């Protein structure tokens, strides 16, 4: 089972990557740096929490894992 801090590190690094894409798309769509930043930050916070919960739930599912 993964430790909590590994799940947090994975979630945080993924969020940086994904938030960059959300910010770019929001900026292209709105043409506003401020609106794009608001969209990017709010999406990052919500999705980071969701990803962490998702990872923790999957850490209890043994399906598809190989035992050594």
mmCIF file of N, CA and C in Angstrom, residues 9-30:
data_model
loop_
_atom_site.group_PDB
_atom_site.id
_atom_site.type_symbol
_atom_site.label_atom_id
_atom_site.label_comp_id
_atom_site.label_asym_id
_atom_site.label_seq_id
_atom_site.Cartn_x
_atom_site.Cartn_y
_atom_site.Cartn_z
ATOM 1 N N UNK A 9 2.342 13.492 -3.225
ATOM 2 C CA UNK A 9 3.348 13.925 -4.195
ATOM 3 C C UNK A 9 2.888 13.662 -5.626
ATOM 4 N N UNK A 10 2.305 12.508 -5.844
ATOM 5 C CA UNK A 10 1.782 12.187 -7.170
ATOM 6 C C UNK A 10 0.667 13.147 -7.558
ATOM 7 N N UNK A 11 -0.219 13.415 -6.630
ATOM 8 C CA UNK A 11 -1.335 14.320 -6.901
ATOM 9 C C UNK A 11 -0.825 15.733 -7.202
ATOM 10 N N UNK A 12 0.131 16.209 -6.442
ATOM 11 C CA UNK A 12 0.636 17.569 -6.622
ATOM 12 C C UNK A 12 1.362 17.735 -7.953
ATOM 13 N N UNK A 13 2.223 16.794 -8.302
ATOM 14 C CA UNK A 13 2.958 16.917 -9.563
ATOM 15 C C UNK A 13 2.034 16.770 -10.768
ATOM 16 N N UNK A 14 1.057 15.908 -10.671
ATOM 17 C CA UNK A 14 0.088 15.779 -11.754
ATOM 18 C C UNK A 14 -0.713 17.070 -11.901
ATOM 19 N N UNK A 15 -1.078 17.672 -10.783
ATOM 20 C CA UNK A 15 -1.865 18.912 -10.805
ATOM 21 C C UNK A 15 -1.104 20.031 -11.486
ATOM 22 N N UNK A 16 0.191 20.159 -11.227
ATOM 23 C CA UNK A 16 0.986 21.203 -11.882
ATOM 24 C C UNK A 16 0.912 21.018 -13.396
ATOM 25 N N UNK A 17 1.088 19.801 -13.839
ATOM 26 C CA UNK A 17 1.025 19.482 -15.264
ATOM 27 C C UNK A 17 -0.365 19.783 -15.836
ATOM 28 N N UNK A 18 -1.403 19.274 -15.201
ATOM 29 C CA UNK A 18 -2.762 19.421 -15.710
ATOM 30 C C UNK A 18 -3.264 20.861 -15.597
ATOM 31 N N UNK A 19 -2.895 21.565 -14.534
ATOM 32 C CA UNK A 19 -3.332 22.939 -14.353
ATOM 33 C C UNK A 19 -2.741 23.852 -15.423
ATOM 34 N N UNK A 20 -1.532 23.551 -15.842
ATOM 35 C CA UNK A 20 -0.933 24.323 -16.927
ATOM 36 C C UNK A 20 -1.793 24.239 -18.183
ATOM 37 N N UNK A 21 -2.252 23.062 -18.493
ATOM 38 C CA UNK A 21 -3.111 22.881 -19.663
ATOM 39 C C UNK A 21 -4.444 23.604 -19.484
ATOM 40 N N UNK A 22 -5.060 23.477 -18.311
ATOM 41 C CA UNK A 22 -6.327 24.162 -18.037
ATOM 42 C C UNK A 22 -6.144 25.671 -18.168
ATOM 43 N N UNK A 23 -5.064 26.202 -17.614
ATOM 44 C CA UNK A 23 -4.802 27.636 -17.690
ATOM 45 C C UNK A 23 -4.672 28.091 -19.142
ATOM 46 N N UNK A 24 -3.894 27.366 -19.931
ATOM 47 C CA UNK A 24 -3.697 27.739 -21.337
ATOM 48 C C UNK A 24 -5.016 27.722 -22.100
ATOM 49 N N UNK A 25 -5.789 26.669 -21.906
ATOM 50 C CA UNK A 25 -7.078 26.582 -22.597
ATOM 51 C C UNK A 25 -8.038 27.677 -22.135
ATOM 52 N N UNK A 26 -8.065 27.949 -20.837
ATOM 53 C CA UNK A 26 -8.936 29.006 -20.319
ATOM 54 C C UNK A 26 -8.512 30.369 -20.860
ATOM 55 N N UNK A 27 -7.221 30.597 -20.961
ATOM 56 C CA UNK A 27 -6.737 31.868 -21.497
ATOM 57 C C UNK A 27 -7.111 32.009 -22.969
ATOM 58 N N UNK A 28 -6.940 30.935 -23.727
ATOM 59 C CA UNK A 28 -7.305 30.982 -25.147
ATOM 60 C C UNK A 28 -8.807 31.213 -25.316
ATOM 61 N N UNK A 29 -9.585 30.638 -24.436
ATOM 62 C CA UNK A 29 -11.041 30.768 -24.527
ATOM 63 C C UNK A 29 -11.532 32.139 -24.062
ATOM 64 N N UNK A 30 -11.002 32.625 -22.932
ATOM 65 C CA UNK A 30 -11.502 33.876 -22.362
ATOM 66 C C UNK A 30 -10.720 35.097 -22.827
#
